[in-house]
Coordinates of C-alpha atoms in Angstrom, one line a residue:
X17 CA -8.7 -9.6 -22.3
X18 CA -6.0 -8.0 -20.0
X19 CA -5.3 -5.3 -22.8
X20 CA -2.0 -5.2 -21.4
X21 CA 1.1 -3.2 -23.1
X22 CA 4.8 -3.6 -22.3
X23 CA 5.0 -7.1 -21.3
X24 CA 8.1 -8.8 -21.0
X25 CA 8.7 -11.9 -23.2
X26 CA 11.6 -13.8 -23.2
X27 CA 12.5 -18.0 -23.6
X28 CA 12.1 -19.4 -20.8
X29 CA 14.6 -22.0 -21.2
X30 CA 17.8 -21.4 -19.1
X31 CA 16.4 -18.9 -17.4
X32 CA 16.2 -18.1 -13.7
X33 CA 12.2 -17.9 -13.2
X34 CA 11.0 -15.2 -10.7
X35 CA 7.1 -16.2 -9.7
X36 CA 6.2 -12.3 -8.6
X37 CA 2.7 -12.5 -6.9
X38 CA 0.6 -9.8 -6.1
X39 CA -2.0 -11.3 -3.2
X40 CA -5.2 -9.6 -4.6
X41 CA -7.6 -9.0 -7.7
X42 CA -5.5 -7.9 -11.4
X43 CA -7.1 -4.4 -11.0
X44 CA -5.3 -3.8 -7.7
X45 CA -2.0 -5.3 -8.9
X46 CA -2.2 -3.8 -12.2
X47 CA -2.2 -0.3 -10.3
X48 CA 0.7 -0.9 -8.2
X49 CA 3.6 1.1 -9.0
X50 CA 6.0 -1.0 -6.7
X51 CA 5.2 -4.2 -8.6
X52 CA 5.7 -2.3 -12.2
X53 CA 9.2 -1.2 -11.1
X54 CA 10.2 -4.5 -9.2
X55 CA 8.7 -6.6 -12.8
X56 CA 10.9 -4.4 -15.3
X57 CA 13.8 -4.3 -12.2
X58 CA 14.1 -7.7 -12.4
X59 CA 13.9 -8.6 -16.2
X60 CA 16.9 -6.6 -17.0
X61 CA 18.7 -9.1 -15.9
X62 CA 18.9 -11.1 -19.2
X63 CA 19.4 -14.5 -16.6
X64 CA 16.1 -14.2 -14.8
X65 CA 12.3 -14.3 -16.0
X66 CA 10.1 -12.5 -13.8
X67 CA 6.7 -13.3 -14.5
X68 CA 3.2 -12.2 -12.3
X69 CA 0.5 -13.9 -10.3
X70 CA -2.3 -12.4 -8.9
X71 CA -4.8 -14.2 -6.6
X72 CA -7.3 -15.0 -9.4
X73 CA -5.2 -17.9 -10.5
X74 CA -2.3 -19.9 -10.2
X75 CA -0.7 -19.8 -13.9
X76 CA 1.4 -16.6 -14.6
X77 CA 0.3 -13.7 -16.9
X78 CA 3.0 -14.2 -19.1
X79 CA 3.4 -18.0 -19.9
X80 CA 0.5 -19.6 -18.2
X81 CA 3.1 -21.4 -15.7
X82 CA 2.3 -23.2 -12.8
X83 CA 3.4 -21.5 -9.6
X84 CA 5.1 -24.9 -8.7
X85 CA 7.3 -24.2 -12.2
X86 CA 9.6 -21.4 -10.7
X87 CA 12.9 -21.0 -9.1
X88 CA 11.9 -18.3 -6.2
X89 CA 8.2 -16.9 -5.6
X90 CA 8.4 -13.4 -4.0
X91 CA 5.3 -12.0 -2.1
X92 CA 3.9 -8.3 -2.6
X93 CA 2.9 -7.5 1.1
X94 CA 0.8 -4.4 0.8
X95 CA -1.7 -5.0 3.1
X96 CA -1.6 -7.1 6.6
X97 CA -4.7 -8.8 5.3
X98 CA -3.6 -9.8 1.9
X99 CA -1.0 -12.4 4.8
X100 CA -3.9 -14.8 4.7
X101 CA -4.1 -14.8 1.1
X102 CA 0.0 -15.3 0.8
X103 CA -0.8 -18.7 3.0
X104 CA -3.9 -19.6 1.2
X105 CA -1.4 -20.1 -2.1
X106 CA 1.8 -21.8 -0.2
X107 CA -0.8 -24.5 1.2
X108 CA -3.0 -24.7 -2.3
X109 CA 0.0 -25.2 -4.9
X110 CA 2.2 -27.0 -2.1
X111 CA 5.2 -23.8 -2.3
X112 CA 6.5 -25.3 1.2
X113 CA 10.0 -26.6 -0.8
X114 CA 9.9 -23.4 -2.8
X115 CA 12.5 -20.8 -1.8
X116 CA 10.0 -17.6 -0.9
X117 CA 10.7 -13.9 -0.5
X118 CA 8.5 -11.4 1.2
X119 CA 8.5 -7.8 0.5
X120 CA 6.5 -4.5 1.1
X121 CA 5.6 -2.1 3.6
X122 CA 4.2 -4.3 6.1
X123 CA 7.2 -6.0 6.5
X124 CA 8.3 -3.3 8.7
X125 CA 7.4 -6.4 11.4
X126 CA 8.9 -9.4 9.5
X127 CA 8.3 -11.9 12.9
X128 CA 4.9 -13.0 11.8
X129 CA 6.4 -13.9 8.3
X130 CA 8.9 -16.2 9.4
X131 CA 6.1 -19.0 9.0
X132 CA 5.9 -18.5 5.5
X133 CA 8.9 -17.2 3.7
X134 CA 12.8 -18.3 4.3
X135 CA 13.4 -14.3 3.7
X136 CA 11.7 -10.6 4.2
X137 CA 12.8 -7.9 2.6
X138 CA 12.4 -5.1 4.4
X139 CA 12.8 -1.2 2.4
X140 CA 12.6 -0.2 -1.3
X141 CA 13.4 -2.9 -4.2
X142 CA 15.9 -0.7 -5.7
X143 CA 18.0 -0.2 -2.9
X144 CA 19.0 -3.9 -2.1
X145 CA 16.7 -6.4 -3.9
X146 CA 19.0 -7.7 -6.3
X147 CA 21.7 -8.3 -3.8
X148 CA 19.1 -10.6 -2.4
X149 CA 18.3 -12.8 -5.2
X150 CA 21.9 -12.8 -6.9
X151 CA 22.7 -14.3 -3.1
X152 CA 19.8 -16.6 -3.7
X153 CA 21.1 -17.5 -7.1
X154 CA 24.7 -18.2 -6.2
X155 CA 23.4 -20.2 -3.1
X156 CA 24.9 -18.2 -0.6
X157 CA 24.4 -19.5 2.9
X158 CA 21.6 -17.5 5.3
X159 CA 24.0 -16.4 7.9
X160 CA 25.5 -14.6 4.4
X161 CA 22.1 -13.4 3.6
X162 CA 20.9 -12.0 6.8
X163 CA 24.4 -10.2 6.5
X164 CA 22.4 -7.9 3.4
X165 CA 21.3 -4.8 4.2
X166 CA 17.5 -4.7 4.4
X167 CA 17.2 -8.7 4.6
X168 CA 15.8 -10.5 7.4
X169 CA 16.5 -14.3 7.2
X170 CA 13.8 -16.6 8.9
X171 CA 16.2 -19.3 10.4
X172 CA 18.9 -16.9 11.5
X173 CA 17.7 -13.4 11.6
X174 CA 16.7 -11.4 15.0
X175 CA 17.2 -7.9 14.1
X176 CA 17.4 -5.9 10.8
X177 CA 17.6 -2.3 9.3
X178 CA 15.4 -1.4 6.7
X179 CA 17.5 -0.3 3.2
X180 CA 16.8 2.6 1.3
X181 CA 18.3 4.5 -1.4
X182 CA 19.5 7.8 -0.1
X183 CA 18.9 9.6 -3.1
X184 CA 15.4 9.2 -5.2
X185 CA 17.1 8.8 -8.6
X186 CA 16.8 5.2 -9.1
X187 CA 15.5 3.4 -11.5
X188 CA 11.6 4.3 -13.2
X189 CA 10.1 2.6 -16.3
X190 CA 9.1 5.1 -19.2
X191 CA 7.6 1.9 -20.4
X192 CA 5.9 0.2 -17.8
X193 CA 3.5 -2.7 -18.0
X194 CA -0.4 -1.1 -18.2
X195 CA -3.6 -1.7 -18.6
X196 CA -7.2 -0.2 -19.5
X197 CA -8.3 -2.6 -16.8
X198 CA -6.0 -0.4 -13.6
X199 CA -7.8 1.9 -11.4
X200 CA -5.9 4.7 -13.3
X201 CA -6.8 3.6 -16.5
X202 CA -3.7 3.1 -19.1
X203 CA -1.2 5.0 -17.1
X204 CA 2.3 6.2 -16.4
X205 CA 2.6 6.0 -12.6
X206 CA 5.5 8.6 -11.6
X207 CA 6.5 8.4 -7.7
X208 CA 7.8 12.4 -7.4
X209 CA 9.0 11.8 -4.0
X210 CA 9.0 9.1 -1.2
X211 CA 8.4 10.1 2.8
X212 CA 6.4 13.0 4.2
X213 CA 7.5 15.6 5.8
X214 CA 4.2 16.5 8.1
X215 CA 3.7 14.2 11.4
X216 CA 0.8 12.7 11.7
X217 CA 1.0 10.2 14.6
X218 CA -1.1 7.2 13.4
X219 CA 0.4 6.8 10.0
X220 CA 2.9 4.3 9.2
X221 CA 4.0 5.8 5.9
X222 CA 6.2 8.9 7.5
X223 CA 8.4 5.7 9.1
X224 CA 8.7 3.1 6.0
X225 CA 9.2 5.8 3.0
X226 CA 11.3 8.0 5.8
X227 CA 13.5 10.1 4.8
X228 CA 11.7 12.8 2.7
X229 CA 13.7 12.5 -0.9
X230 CA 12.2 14.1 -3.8
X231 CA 12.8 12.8 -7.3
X232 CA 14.7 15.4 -9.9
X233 CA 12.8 17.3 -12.3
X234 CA 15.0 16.1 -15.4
X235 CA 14.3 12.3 -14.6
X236 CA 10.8 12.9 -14.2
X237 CA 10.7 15.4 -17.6
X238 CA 12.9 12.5 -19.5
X239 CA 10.2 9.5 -18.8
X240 CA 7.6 11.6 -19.2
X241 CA 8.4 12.4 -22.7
X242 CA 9.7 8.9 -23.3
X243 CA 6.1 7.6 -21.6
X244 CA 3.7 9.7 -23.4
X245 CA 5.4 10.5 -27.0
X246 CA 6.6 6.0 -27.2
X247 CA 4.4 4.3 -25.2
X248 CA 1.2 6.1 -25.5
X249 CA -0.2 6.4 -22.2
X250 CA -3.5 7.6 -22.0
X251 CA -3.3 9.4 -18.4
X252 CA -0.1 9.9 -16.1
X253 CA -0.5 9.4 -12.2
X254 CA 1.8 11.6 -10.3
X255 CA 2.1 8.9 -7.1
X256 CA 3.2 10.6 -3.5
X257 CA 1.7 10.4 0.2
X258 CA 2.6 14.7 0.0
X259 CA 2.4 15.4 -3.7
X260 CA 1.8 19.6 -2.8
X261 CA 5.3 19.4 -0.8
X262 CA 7.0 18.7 -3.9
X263 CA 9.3 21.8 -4.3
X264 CA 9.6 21.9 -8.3
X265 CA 5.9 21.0 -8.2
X266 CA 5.2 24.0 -10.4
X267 CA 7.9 23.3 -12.8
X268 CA 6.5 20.3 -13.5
X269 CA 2.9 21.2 -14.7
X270 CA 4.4 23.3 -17.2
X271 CA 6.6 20.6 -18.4
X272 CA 3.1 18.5 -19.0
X273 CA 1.2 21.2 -20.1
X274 CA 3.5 21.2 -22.7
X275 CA 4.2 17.6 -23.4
X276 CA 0.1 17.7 -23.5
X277 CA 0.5 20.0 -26.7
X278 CA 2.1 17.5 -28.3
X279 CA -0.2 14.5 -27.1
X280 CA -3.1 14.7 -25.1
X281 CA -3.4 12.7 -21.4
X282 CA -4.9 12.9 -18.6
X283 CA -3.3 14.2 -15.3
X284 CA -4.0 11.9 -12.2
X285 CA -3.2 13.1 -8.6
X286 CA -5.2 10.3 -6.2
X287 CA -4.6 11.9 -2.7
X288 CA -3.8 15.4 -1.5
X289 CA -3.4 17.2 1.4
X290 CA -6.6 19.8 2.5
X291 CA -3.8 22.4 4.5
X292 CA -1.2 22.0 1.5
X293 CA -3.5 22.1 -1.3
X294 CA -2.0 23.5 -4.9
X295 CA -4.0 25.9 -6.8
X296 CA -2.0 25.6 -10.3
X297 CA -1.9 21.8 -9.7
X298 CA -6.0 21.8 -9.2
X299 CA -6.7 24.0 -11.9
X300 CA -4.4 21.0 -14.2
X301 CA -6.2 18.5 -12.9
X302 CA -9.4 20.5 -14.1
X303 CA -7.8 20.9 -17.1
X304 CA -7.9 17.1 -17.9
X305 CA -11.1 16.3 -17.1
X306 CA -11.0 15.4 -13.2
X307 CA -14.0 16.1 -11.2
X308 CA -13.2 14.3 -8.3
X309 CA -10.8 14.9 -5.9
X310 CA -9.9 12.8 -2.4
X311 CA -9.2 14.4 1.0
X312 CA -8.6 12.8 4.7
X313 CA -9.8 15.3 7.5
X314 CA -9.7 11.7 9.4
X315 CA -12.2 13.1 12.2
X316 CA -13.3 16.0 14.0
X317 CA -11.4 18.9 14.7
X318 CA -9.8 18.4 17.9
X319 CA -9.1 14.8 17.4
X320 CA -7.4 16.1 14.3
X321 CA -5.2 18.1 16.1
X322 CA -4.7 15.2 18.8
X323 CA -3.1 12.8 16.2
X324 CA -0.8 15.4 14.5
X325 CA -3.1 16.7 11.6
X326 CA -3.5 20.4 12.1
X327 CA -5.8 22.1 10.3
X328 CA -9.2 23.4 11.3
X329 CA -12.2 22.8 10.4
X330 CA -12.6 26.3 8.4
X331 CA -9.6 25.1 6.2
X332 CA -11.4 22.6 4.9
X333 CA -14.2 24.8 3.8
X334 CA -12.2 27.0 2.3
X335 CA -10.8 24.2 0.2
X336 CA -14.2 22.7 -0.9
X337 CA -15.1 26.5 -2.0
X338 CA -11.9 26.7 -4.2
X339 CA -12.9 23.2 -5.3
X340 CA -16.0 24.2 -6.6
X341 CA -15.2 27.7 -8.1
X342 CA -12.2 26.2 -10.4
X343 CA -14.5 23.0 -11.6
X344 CA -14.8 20.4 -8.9
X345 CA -18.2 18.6 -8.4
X346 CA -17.2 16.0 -6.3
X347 CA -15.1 15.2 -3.3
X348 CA -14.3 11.7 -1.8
X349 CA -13.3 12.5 2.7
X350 CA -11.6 10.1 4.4
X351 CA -12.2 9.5 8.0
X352 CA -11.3 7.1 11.2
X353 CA -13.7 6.7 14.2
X354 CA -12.7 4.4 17.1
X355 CA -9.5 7.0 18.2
X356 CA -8.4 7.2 21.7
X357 CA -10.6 9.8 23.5
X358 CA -13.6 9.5 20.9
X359 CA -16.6 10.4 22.0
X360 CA -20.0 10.1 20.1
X361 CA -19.6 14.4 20.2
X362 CA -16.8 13.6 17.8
X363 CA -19.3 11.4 15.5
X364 CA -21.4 14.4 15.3
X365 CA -18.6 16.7 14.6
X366 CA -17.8 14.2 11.4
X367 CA -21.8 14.2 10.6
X368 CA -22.3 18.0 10.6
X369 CA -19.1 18.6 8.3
X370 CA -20.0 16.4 6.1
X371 CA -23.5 18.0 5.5
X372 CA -21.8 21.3 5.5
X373 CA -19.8 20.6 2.6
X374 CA -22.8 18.9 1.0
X375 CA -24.6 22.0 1.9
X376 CA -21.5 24.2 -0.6
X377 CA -22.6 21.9 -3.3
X378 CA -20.3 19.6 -3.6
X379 CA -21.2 16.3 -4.2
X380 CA -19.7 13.9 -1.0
X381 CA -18.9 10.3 -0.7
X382 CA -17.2 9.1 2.6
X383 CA -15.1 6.6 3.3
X384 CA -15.0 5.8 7.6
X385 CA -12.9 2.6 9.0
X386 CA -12.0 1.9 12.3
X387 CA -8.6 3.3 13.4
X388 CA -5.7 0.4 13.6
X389 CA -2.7 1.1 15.5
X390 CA 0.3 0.3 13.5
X391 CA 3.6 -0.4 14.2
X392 CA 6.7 1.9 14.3
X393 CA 4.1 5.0 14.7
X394 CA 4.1 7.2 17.7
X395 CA 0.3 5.5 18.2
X396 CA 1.7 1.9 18.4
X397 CA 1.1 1.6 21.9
X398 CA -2.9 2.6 21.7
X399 CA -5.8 -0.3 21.6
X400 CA -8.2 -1.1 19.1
X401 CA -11.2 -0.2 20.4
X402 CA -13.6 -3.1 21.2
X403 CA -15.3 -4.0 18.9
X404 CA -18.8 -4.0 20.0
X405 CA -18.4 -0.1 20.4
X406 CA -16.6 0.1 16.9
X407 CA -19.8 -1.9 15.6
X408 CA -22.1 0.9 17.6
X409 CA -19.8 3.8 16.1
X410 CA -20.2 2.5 12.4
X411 CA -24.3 1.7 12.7
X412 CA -24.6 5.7 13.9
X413 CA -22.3 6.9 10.7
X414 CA -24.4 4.4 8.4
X415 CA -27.6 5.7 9.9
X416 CA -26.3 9.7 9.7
X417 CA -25.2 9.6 6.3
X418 CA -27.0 6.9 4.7
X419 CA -25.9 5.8 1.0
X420 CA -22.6 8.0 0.6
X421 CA -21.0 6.2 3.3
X422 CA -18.2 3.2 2.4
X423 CA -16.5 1.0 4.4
X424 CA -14.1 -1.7 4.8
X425 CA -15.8 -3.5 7.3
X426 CA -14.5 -4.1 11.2
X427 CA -12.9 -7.7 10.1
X428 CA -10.8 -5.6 8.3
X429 CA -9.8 -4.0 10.7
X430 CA -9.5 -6.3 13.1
X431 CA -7.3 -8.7 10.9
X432 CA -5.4 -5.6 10.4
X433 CA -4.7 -5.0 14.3
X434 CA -3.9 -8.9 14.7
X435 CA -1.3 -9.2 12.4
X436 CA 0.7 -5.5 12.4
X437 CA 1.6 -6.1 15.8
X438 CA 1.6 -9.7 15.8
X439 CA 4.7 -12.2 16.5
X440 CA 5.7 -15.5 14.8
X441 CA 2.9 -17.1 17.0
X442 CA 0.5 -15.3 14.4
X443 CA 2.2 -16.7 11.4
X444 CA 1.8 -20.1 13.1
X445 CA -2.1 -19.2 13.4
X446 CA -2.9 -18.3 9.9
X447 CA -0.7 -20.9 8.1
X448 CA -2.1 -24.0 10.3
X449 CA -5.7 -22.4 9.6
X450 CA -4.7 -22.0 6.0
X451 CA -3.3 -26.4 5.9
X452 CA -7.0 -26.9 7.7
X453 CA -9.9 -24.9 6.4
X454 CA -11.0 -24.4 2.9
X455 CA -11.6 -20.7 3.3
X456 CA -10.1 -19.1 5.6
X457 CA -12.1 -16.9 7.4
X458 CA -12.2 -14.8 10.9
X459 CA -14.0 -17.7 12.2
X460 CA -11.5 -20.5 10.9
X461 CA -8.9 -18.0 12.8
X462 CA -10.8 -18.1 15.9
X463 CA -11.3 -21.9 15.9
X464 CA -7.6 -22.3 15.5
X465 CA -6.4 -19.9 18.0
X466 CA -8.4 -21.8 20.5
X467 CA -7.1 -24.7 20.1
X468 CA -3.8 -23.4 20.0
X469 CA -4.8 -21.9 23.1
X470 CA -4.2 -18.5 22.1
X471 CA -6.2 -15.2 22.6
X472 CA -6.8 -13.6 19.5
X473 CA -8.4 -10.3 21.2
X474 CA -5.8 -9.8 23.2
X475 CA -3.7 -9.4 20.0
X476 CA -6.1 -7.5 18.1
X477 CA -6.4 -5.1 21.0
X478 CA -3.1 -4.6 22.1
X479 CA -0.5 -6.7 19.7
X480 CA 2.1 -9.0 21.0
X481 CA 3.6 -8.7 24.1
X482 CA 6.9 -8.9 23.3
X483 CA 6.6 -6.1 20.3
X484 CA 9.6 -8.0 18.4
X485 CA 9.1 -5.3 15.8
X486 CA 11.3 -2.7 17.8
X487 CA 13.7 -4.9 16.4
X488 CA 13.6 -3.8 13.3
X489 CA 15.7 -0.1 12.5
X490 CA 13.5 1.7 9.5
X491 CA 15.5 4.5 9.5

């Protein structure tokens, strides 16, 4: 049982149907505060039905329809990855003559898309989605659609800008589909602001959520109160790449603190920052019951500072102390290795402070992938390392520190690298694999791209050639 709460019903009959499918397990879709808004978004509109797929099967949550059932399937495009998944469905429940929308922050390159979907949207759902589908609706021709801010038509489109709302005070469910079953438990998910406002040079999220916009404390304060006193939630998830930034940060715990006198929940912050860390919001999170909190020194010291995140190594410690004094027992780091200008020295830099915050008594899980150079980033232009060295970097970091180490795996990594800076050539790829292969796999990739006489390194290592994703404005 789902346990699900806030579901939208409606009759179908009549209706426009909206297929919304999120490419991956219920738990990660479930968790997702982009599909949550886009879901509730949509069914406002008393003529549509938006109902949700997730990759565990091909009948919707809501009505147990067939894929094949709906007017227009839109894609959740999280993660480059989750691309293979997006084909495996199209070729599985035959979607070919189904009008298909992409949308996420990968689409920042939309050119290996253009394969699978007659449109991308590229930006935030509240800024410009509905434009989109009321165009799709009234049939409007693509050289109309592509004229949309933030749409990029597959038969027409060469270039497009990304569409944003300038101001964060758009739309937020105080009742917003949940679940027991999400990685937040039954939660409120709150975005407080979008953008960051520090530079780190490998990260694609300064460039996709840019600018910086904070949401106002009376929105947040009204859904809040609406969330927790009407729909019960046990927990609420403050969501933000730069949550410590926030500048009525402060006013807001009191707000909760005193919403919590009135019903208890649990306060949920899943990332912050080690140089921008919040004492009152740490001591709150304490508060509720957290015992765990997540950090992303990314690697040694000087690398640190080479890709735009300054803070030393002493910072860090300092953090773990205060971490430990007000309550903390454990701490999840985040690191990369495989950086331009690593050097196994840097390895052993990520080793020793590991064991040194071990050594404070914290308890320490890492997380350690290889570093992917994405598009749009100041780091685009770098390689991913080869992987026989990446495979050599990850066996010494297994062998160093043992059982608290997690990864994603190189193929990851490397499917990752392939398809960021890919080109409609790599659409082609993964949706003939997808027609040919039951699973597909690296290796079905690999068979494909030979005979289609391309070299898959070449893109994993340095991306297409032509970087047709400089065509795209984000900001």
């Amino acid at each position: 049982m789902l346990d699900e709460k806030f579901v939208v019903r409606k009759r179908v009959r009549g209706k426009f149907r909206i297929a919304l499918v999120y490419p991956s397990t219920y738990k990660v879709a479930i968790s997702n505060l982009g599909l949550r808004i886009i879901y509730h978004l949509l069914n406002l509109d008393d003529r549509i039905y938006c109902e949700r797929f997730t990759a565990e099967s091909g009948r919707s949550l809501e009505t147990g329809s067939r894929l094949k059932e709906f007017d227009l399937i839109m894609f959740c495009y999280q993660y480059e990855p989750d691309l293979l998944e997006i084909a495996r469905l199209i070729t599985e429940f035959n979607l070919f003559d189904k009008p298909k929308v992409i949308g996420g922050p990968c689409t920042c390159n939309p050119f290996p898309l253009k394969e699978l979907a007659d449109y991308v949207y590229i930006g935030e759902a509240e800024s410009k989605l509905m434009d989109l589908v009321e165009g799709i609706m009234d049939e409007w021709k693509p050289e109309e659609l592509a004229s949309l801010e933030g749409v990029f038509v597959s038969s027409v489109s060469e270039t497009a800008a990304r569409a944003y709302p300038k101001k964060l005070n758009t739309f937020l469910p105080a009742l917003q589909i949940s679940s027991r079953l999400s990685v937040f438990g039954d939660a409120l998910l709150l975005d407080v602001s979008r953008g960051c406002r520090w530079g780190c040079l490998f990260c694609l999220g300064r460039g996709i959520y840019a600018p910086y916009r904070e949401r106002d404390l009376s929105q947040l304060a009204e859904v809040m109160e609406e969330g927790v006193m009407r729909g019960g939630y046990e927990a609420i998830a403050l969501i933000s790449s730069d949550l410590c930034s926030y500048s009525k940060l402060e006013e807001l715990l009191e707000l909760m603190e005193g919403l919590r006198k009135a019903k208890e929940f649990r306060l949920i912050a899943p990332s912050l920052r080690a140089d921008a860390l919040n004492e009152k919001l740490l001591e709150a999170l304490v508060k509720s019951g957290e015992k765990t909190i997540t950090l992303a020194p990314e690697s040694s010291e000087e690398l640190r500072y080479r890709i735009g995140k300054a803070f030393p190594d002493e910072r860090l410690f300092e953090v773990c102390k205060l971490l430990k004094r007000i309550g903390i027992s454990r701490v999840k780091l985040y690191f990369m290795f495989g950086l331009p200008g690593e050097t196994f020295k840097d390895l052993e830099a990520i080793v020793k402070l590991v064991r040194e915050i071990r050594n404070a008594g914290l308890e320490v899980r890492v997380s350690a992938n290889p570093f992917v150079p994405k598009p749009h980033t100041p780091m685009e232009g770098e390689e991913l390392e080869d992987l026989k060295a990446l495979r050599e970097k990850l066996r010494f970091l297994r062998r160093e520190l043992k059982g608290i180490l997690a990864t994603d795996g190189l193929r990851q990594a490397y499917l990752q690298a392939v398809i960021s800076r890919g080109d409609e050539k790599i659409g082609r790829l993964i949706l003939e694999s997808a027609k040919k292969y039951e699973e597909l796999t690296l290796t079905a990739l690999r068979r494909e791209a030979e005979r289609m006489k391309m070299n898959l390194d070449e893109y994993a290592r340095k991306g297409s050639e032509e970087k047709p994703w400089r065509r795209i404005k984000l900001t």
